[in-house]
Short mmCIF file of C-alpha atoms in Angstrom, two decimals:
data_model
loop_
_atom_site.label_atom_id
_atom_site.label_comp_id
_atom_site.label_asym_id
_atom_site.label_seq_id
_atom_site.Cartn_x
_atom_site.Cartn_y
_atom_site.Cartn_z
CA GLY A 1 0.00 0.00 0.00
CA VAL A 2 2.80 2.36 0.85
CA ASP A 3 4.40 1.67 -2.49
CA LYS A 4 1.12 2.41 -4.30
CA GLU A 5 0.74 5.70 -2.43
CA ALA A 6 4.35 6.68 -3.13
CA LEU A 7 4.08 5.80 -6.82
CA TYR A 8 0.91 7.85 -7.20
CA TRP A 9 2.38 10.81 -5.40
CA GLU A 10 5.52 10.61 -7.55
CA SER A 11 3.36 10.81 -10.67
CA ILE A 12 1.42 13.92 -9.60
CA LYS A 13 3.77 15.93 -7.40
CA ASP A 14 4.85 18.32 -10.22
CA SER A 15 1.37 18.80 -11.67
CA ASN A 16 -0.71 21.99 -11.48
CA ASN A 17 -3.98 20.08 -11.79
CA SER A 18 -5.91 20.32 -8.51
CA ALA A 19 -8.00 17.25 -9.42
CA PHE A 20 -4.94 15.02 -9.05
CA TYR A 21 -4.26 16.20 -5.49
CA GLN A 22 -7.93 15.92 -4.54
CA ALA A 23 -7.93 12.34 -5.83
CA TYR A 24 -4.88 11.58 -3.72
CA LEU A 25 -6.59 12.97 -0.59
CA ASP A 26 -9.73 11.00 -1.37
CA GLN A 27 -7.67 7.77 -1.46
CA PHE A 28 -5.17 8.57 1.26
CA PRO A 29 -6.78 11.16 3.61
CA SER A 30 -4.14 10.38 6.23
CA GLY A 31 -1.37 9.53 3.81
CA VAL A 32 2.25 10.40 4.08
CA PHE A 33 1.87 13.19 1.54
CA ALA A 34 -1.58 14.45 2.64
CA GLY A 35 -0.16 17.66 4.03
CA LEU A 36 1.72 18.39 0.81
CA ALA A 37 -1.38 17.64 -1.25
CA ARG A 38 -3.46 20.11 0.77
CA ALA A 39 -0.73 22.74 0.37
CA LYS A 40 -0.67 22.15 -3.39
CA LEU A 41 -4.45 22.51 -3.55
CA ALA A 42 -4.27 25.80 -1.68
CA ALA A 43 -1.56 27.17 -3.98
CA ILE A 44 -3.00 26.22 -7.34
CA PRO A 45 -6.01 28.64 -7.40
CA THR A 46 -3.71 31.55 -6.35
CA SER A 47 -1.24 30.85 -9.19
CA ARG A 48 -3.97 30.66 -11.80
CA THR A 49 -5.55 33.88 -10.63
CA ALA A 50 -2.22 35.74 -10.74
CA SER A 51 -1.52 34.55 -14.29
CA LEU A 52 -4.79 35.75 -15.73
CA PRO A 53 -4.43 38.84 -17.95
CA SER A 54 -5.82 42.12 -16.66
CA PRO A 55 -9.16 43.04 -18.16
CA PRO A 56 -8.95 45.78 -20.79
CA PRO A 57 -9.88 49.30 -19.66
CA PRO A 58 -13.37 50.43 -20.55
CA ALA A 59 -13.57 51.96 -23.99
CA THR A 60 -13.60 55.74 -24.11
CA PRO A 61 -16.67 56.95 -25.94
CA THR A 62 -15.80 58.78 -29.15
CA ALA A 63 -17.67 61.58 -30.80
CA PRO A 64 -19.76 60.52 -33.76
CA VAL A 65 -18.17 61.08 -37.17
CA VAL A 66 -19.89 63.89 -39.01
CA VAL A 67 -19.88 63.34 -42.77
CA LYS A 68 -20.05 66.65 -44.59
CA PRO A 69 -21.96 66.58 -47.83
CA VAL A 70 -19.88 67.10 -50.96
CA VAL A 71 -20.93 70.31 -52.68
CA ALA A 72 -20.41 70.22 -56.42
CA PRO A 73 -18.85 73.38 -57.94
CA ARG A 74 -21.36 75.68 -59.56
CA ALA A 75 -21.12 76.70 -63.20
CA LEU A 76 -20.57 80.38 -63.98
CA ASP A 77 -23.70 82.38 -64.69
CA PRO A 78 -22.61 85.59 -66.47
CA ALA A 79 -25.73 87.42 -65.28
CA SER A 80 -24.73 86.98 -61.63
CA VAL A 81 -21.11 88.17 -61.87
CA PRO A 82 -20.61 91.17 -59.52
CA TYR A 83 -18.92 94.49 -60.32
CA LEU A 84 -19.56 94.25 -64.08
CA SER A 85 -22.00 96.15 -66.27
CA GLU A 86 -24.69 94.37 -68.25
CA SER A 87 -22.72 94.73 -71.49
CA GLN A 88 -19.65 93.27 -69.82
CA LYS A 89 -21.64 90.33 -68.52
CA ALA A 90 -23.03 89.73 -72.00
CA SER A 91 -19.49 89.49 -73.37
CA LEU A 92 -18.59 86.58 -71.06
CA GLY A 93 -20.04 84.08 -73.50
CA GLY A 94 -16.61 84.03 -75.13
CA TYR A 95 -15.07 82.93 -71.86
CA LEU A 96 -17.57 80.11 -71.42
CA ALA A 97 -16.91 78.88 -74.95
CA ALA A 98 -13.10 79.04 -74.68
CA ALA A 99 -10.91 75.98 -74.20
CA SER A 100 -9.67 75.02 -70.75
CA PRO A 101 -7.59 75.74 -68.82
CA LYS A 102 -9.08 79.20 -68.51
CA ALA A 103 -9.62 81.76 -65.78
CA LEU A 104 -11.90 84.77 -65.26
CA VAL A 105 -10.78 87.56 -62.92
CA ILE A 106 -12.92 90.53 -61.82
CA GLY A 107 -12.05 93.83 -60.14
CA SER A 108 -14.05 95.96 -57.73
CA ALA A 109 -13.58 99.00 -59.97
CA GLY A 110 -15.43 97.34 -62.83
CA HIS A 111 -12.54 95.69 -64.66
CA PHE A 112 -12.23 92.09 -65.71
CA ALA A 113 -9.88 89.84 -67.65
CA TRP A 114 -10.02 86.29 -68.83
CA VAL A 115 -7.33 84.09 -70.28
CA SER A 116 -7.66 80.73 -71.98
CA LYS A 117 -5.23 78.13 -73.17
CA GLY A 118 -5.69 78.98 -76.84
CA ASN A 119 -3.18 77.16 -79.00
CA THR A 120 -0.39 77.04 -76.41
CA ASP A 121 0.57 74.53 -73.74
CA SER A 122 -0.34 76.90 -70.91
CA THR A 123 -0.98 75.43 -67.48
CA ARG A 124 -3.90 76.34 -65.24
CA GLU A 125 -1.55 78.29 -62.94
CA ASP A 126 -0.18 80.25 -65.89
CA VAL A 127 -3.58 81.41 -67.20
CA GLN A 128 -4.62 82.40 -63.67
CA ARG A 129 -1.45 84.41 -63.16
CA ARG A 130 -1.83 86.31 -66.43
CA ALA A 131 -5.50 87.08 -65.86
CA LEU A 132 -4.75 88.41 -62.37
CA GLU A 133 -1.90 90.59 -63.69
CA ARG A 134 -4.02 92.15 -66.41
CA CYS A 135 -6.96 92.88 -64.16
CA GLN A 136 -4.81 94.26 -61.35
CA PHE A 137 -2.96 96.54 -63.78
CA SER A 138 -6.24 98.07 -64.96
CA ASN A 139 -8.03 97.95 -61.61
CA ARG A 140 -5.04 99.45 -59.75
CA THR A 141 -5.81 97.11 -56.84
CA PRO A 142 -5.73 93.29 -56.58
CA CYS A 143 -8.56 91.49 -58.34
CA VAL A 144 -10.62 88.40 -57.52
CA LEU A 145 -10.06 85.01 -59.15
CA TYR A 146 -13.76 84.40 -59.78
CA SER A 147 -13.97 81.41 -62.13
CA VAL A 148 -11.67 78.63 -63.32
CA ASP A 149 -12.58 76.40 -66.27
CA GLY A 150 -16.12 77.78 -66.28
CA LEU A 151 -16.80 76.94 -62.61
CA LEU A 152 -17.10 79.33 -59.69
CA VAL A 153 -14.16 79.48 -57.30
CA GLY A 154 -16.18 80.66 -54.28
CA ALA A 155 -18.53 78.28 -52.48
CA ASN A 156 -22.22 78.85 -53.15
CA GLY A 157 -21.44 81.78 -55.41
CA ALA A 158 -19.66 83.83 -52.72
CA VAL A 159 -17.03 86.28 -53.95
CA PRO A 160 -13.56 85.11 -52.82
CA PRO A 161 -11.03 87.59 -51.41
CA PRO A 162 -8.71 89.35 -53.89
CA THR A 163 -5.53 87.60 -54.98
CA PRO A 164 -2.64 90.07 -55.29
CA VAL A 165 0.14 89.54 -57.84
CA THR A 166 3.48 91.30 -58.23
CA LEU A 167 3.74 93.81 -61.08
CA ARG A 168 7.29 95.06 -61.49
CA MET A 169 7.13 98.63 -62.77
CA SER A 170 10.81 99.50 -62.40
CA GLY A 171 14.22 98.06 -61.63
CA VAL A 172 16.53 95.65 -63.39
CA PHE A 173 14.95 93.59 -66.17
CA VAL A 174 14.20 89.98 -65.14
CA ALA A 175 12.73 87.69 -67.79
CA ALA A 176 10.74 85.68 -65.23
CA ASP A 177 8.92 88.83 -64.04
CA VAL A 178 7.56 90.16 -67.34
CA PRO A 179 3.76 90.45 -66.85
CA PHE A 180 0.90 89.61 -69.22
CA VAL A 181 2.96 87.23 -71.42
CA SER A 182 2.81 83.45 -71.29
CA GLN A 183 5.23 81.38 -69.29
CA THR A 184 6.58 79.98 -72.54
CA ALA A 185 7.41 83.51 -73.72
CA ARG A 186 9.12 84.22 -70.39
CA ASP A 187 11.26 81.11 -70.70
CA THR A 188 12.29 81.78 -74.30
CA LYS A 189 11.78 85.19 -75.89
CA MET A 190 12.14 87.23 -72.70
CA LEU A 191 15.43 85.48 -72.00
CA GLU A 192 16.40 86.21 -75.58
CA TYR A 193 15.71 89.90 -74.99
CA ALA A 194 17.85 89.83 -71.83
CA GLY A 195 20.81 88.67 -73.90
CA ALA A 196 20.21 90.94 -76.89
CA SER A 197 22.63 93.73 -77.78
CA PRO A 198 21.87 97.36 -76.87
CA HIS A 199 20.34 99.64 -77.54
CA LYS A 200 17.11 97.67 -77.20
CA ALA A 201 13.51 98.02 -76.03
CA LEU A 202 10.64 95.65 -75.19
CA ALA A 203 7.04 96.71 -75.87
CA ILE A 204 4.10 94.75 -74.45
CA HIS A 205 0.32 94.93 -74.58
CA ILE A 206 -1.94 94.07 -71.67
CA SER A 207 -3.55 91.34 -73.79
CA GLY A 208 -0.24 89.48 -73.98
CA ALA A 209 1.16 90.74 -77.29
CA TRP A 210 4.80 91.80 -77.24
CA THR A 211 7.74 92.66 -79.46
CA TYR A 212 11.29 93.87 -79.02
CA VAL A 213 14.06 95.46 -81.08
CA SER A 214 17.81 95.58 -80.50
CA LYS A 215 21.02 97.03 -81.92
CA ARG A 216 19.63 100.55 -82.30
CA ASN A 217 21.74 103.69 -82.15
CA THR A 218 19.98 105.13 -79.10
CA VAL A 219 17.53 104.00 -76.44
CA GLU A 220 14.92 106.45 -77.74
CA GLU A 221 15.21 104.98 -81.23
CA ALA A 222 14.75 101.50 -79.78
CA LYS A 223 11.62 102.58 -77.89
CA THR A 224 10.08 104.17 -80.97
CA ASP A 225 10.75 101.15 -83.15
CA ALA A 226 9.43 98.73 -80.52
CA LEU A 227 6.17 100.67 -80.16
CA GLU A 228 5.72 100.83 -83.93
CA ARG A 229 6.19 97.08 -84.26
CA CYS A 230 3.85 96.38 -81.35
CA ALA A 231 1.22 98.63 -82.91
CA LYS A 232 1.09 96.26 -85.87
CA LEU A 233 0.01 93.51 -83.47
CA ARG A 234 -2.29 95.72 -81.38
CA ASN A 235 -3.07 99.00 -83.04
CA GLN A 236 -3.29 100.79 -79.71
CA GLY A 237 -2.31 100.48 -76.09
CA CYS A 238 1.20 99.02 -76.34
CA LEU A 239 3.57 99.96 -73.53
CA ILE A 240 7.34 100.19 -73.26
CA TYR A 241 8.17 97.65 -70.58
CA ALA A 242 11.95 97.71 -70.76
CA ALA A 243 14.65 99.93 -72.26
CA ASP A 244 18.02 98.22 -72.47
CA ASP A 245 18.15 96.29 -69.15
CA GLU A 246 15.89 98.54 -67.09
CA VAL A 247 12.15 98.15 -66.49
CA VAL A 248 10.33 101.42 -67.31
CA LEU A 249 6.66 100.45 -67.18
CA ASN A 250 5.38 103.92 -66.28
CA GLY A 251 2.41 104.23 -68.64
CA ARG A 252 3.65 107.38 -70.34
CA GLU A 253 5.04 105.73 -73.45
CA THR A 254 2.18 104.11 -75.31
CA SER A 255 1.09 103.59 -78.88
CA ASN A 256 -1.97 105.83 -79.30
CA ASP A 257 -4.71 105.82 -76.62
CA GLY A 258 -6.09 102.40 -75.83
CA VAL A 259 -5.91 99.59 -73.36
CA GLY A 260 -2.74 100.61 -71.62
CA ALA A 261 -1.55 102.02 -68.36
CA LYS A 262 -3.71 105.12 -68.76
CA ALA A 263 -6.70 104.12 -70.88
CA GLY A 264 -6.86 100.68 -69.26
CA ARG A 265 -7.72 102.24 -65.91
CA GLY A 266 -10.99 103.68 -67.08
CA LYS A 267 -14.34 102.16 -66.19
CA GLY A 268 -15.50 98.99 -67.87
CA ILE A 269 -12.32 97.72 -69.50
CA GLY A 270 -12.29 94.02 -70.25
CA VAL A 271 -9.26 92.18 -71.54
CA ARG A 272 -9.35 88.94 -73.51
CA VAL A 273 -6.06 87.27 -74.26
CA ILE A 274 -5.06 86.20 -77.75
CA GLU A 275 -2.07 83.92 -77.56
CA GLU A 276 0.95 85.16 -79.49
CA ASP A 277 4.42 83.85 -80.03
CA GLN A 278 6.10 86.62 -81.97
#
């Protein structure tokens, strides 16, 4: 009997199963190892409890996700454009029919300008920049980018704040700063002018037309010739932008009276770009 008890105890002494120790006590309540069995039984529940993972903390309630409705951009309605006269609004059909990318800019003083891609590879940023320059030059204050590609910029038809652009009127000539002209013209022909021989002059028109002459005897001769050549592209309103390597956009040297620094600041001037690559 002692051997049976010892053999059984030997087989269960390293177990963590309480049923084995209870079975031993049931068979040998006064056995040699009864005290050890009771100690094992007392220790097993404590060990299991300590090894159990802690319950996760209660979940923090989160605010419900609010899904905002997607508002589709509204198409431009010429009749609702602010600042413009009825005749100006009627002329915006050309903008709606033009190829994209295109941009319409309006000024609080009643000026507007729109530029479209035309036959060039202009980007959307380029047409916006040129439209803003032309309107700001005529308006004398920053204008509002009102429509892009025939759609309203402001939500629900609201008028966005003005978008100012830099118009360099004086200083050293920098090809990248010439206003009104396309980015392609800046990167090619304006750089060509920068490297041309004196005496030279660059004439531009607010619509984007431009021309330059070089190798003249005097600066005044260069200015005169540049304005005459520009007048063949736009019969009025050309401006001397640069003489030799100095920017002189002061509005006093123009070809006739037209859309220029002086005439372009009158009421109701609208400017439509025609892409040139002279």
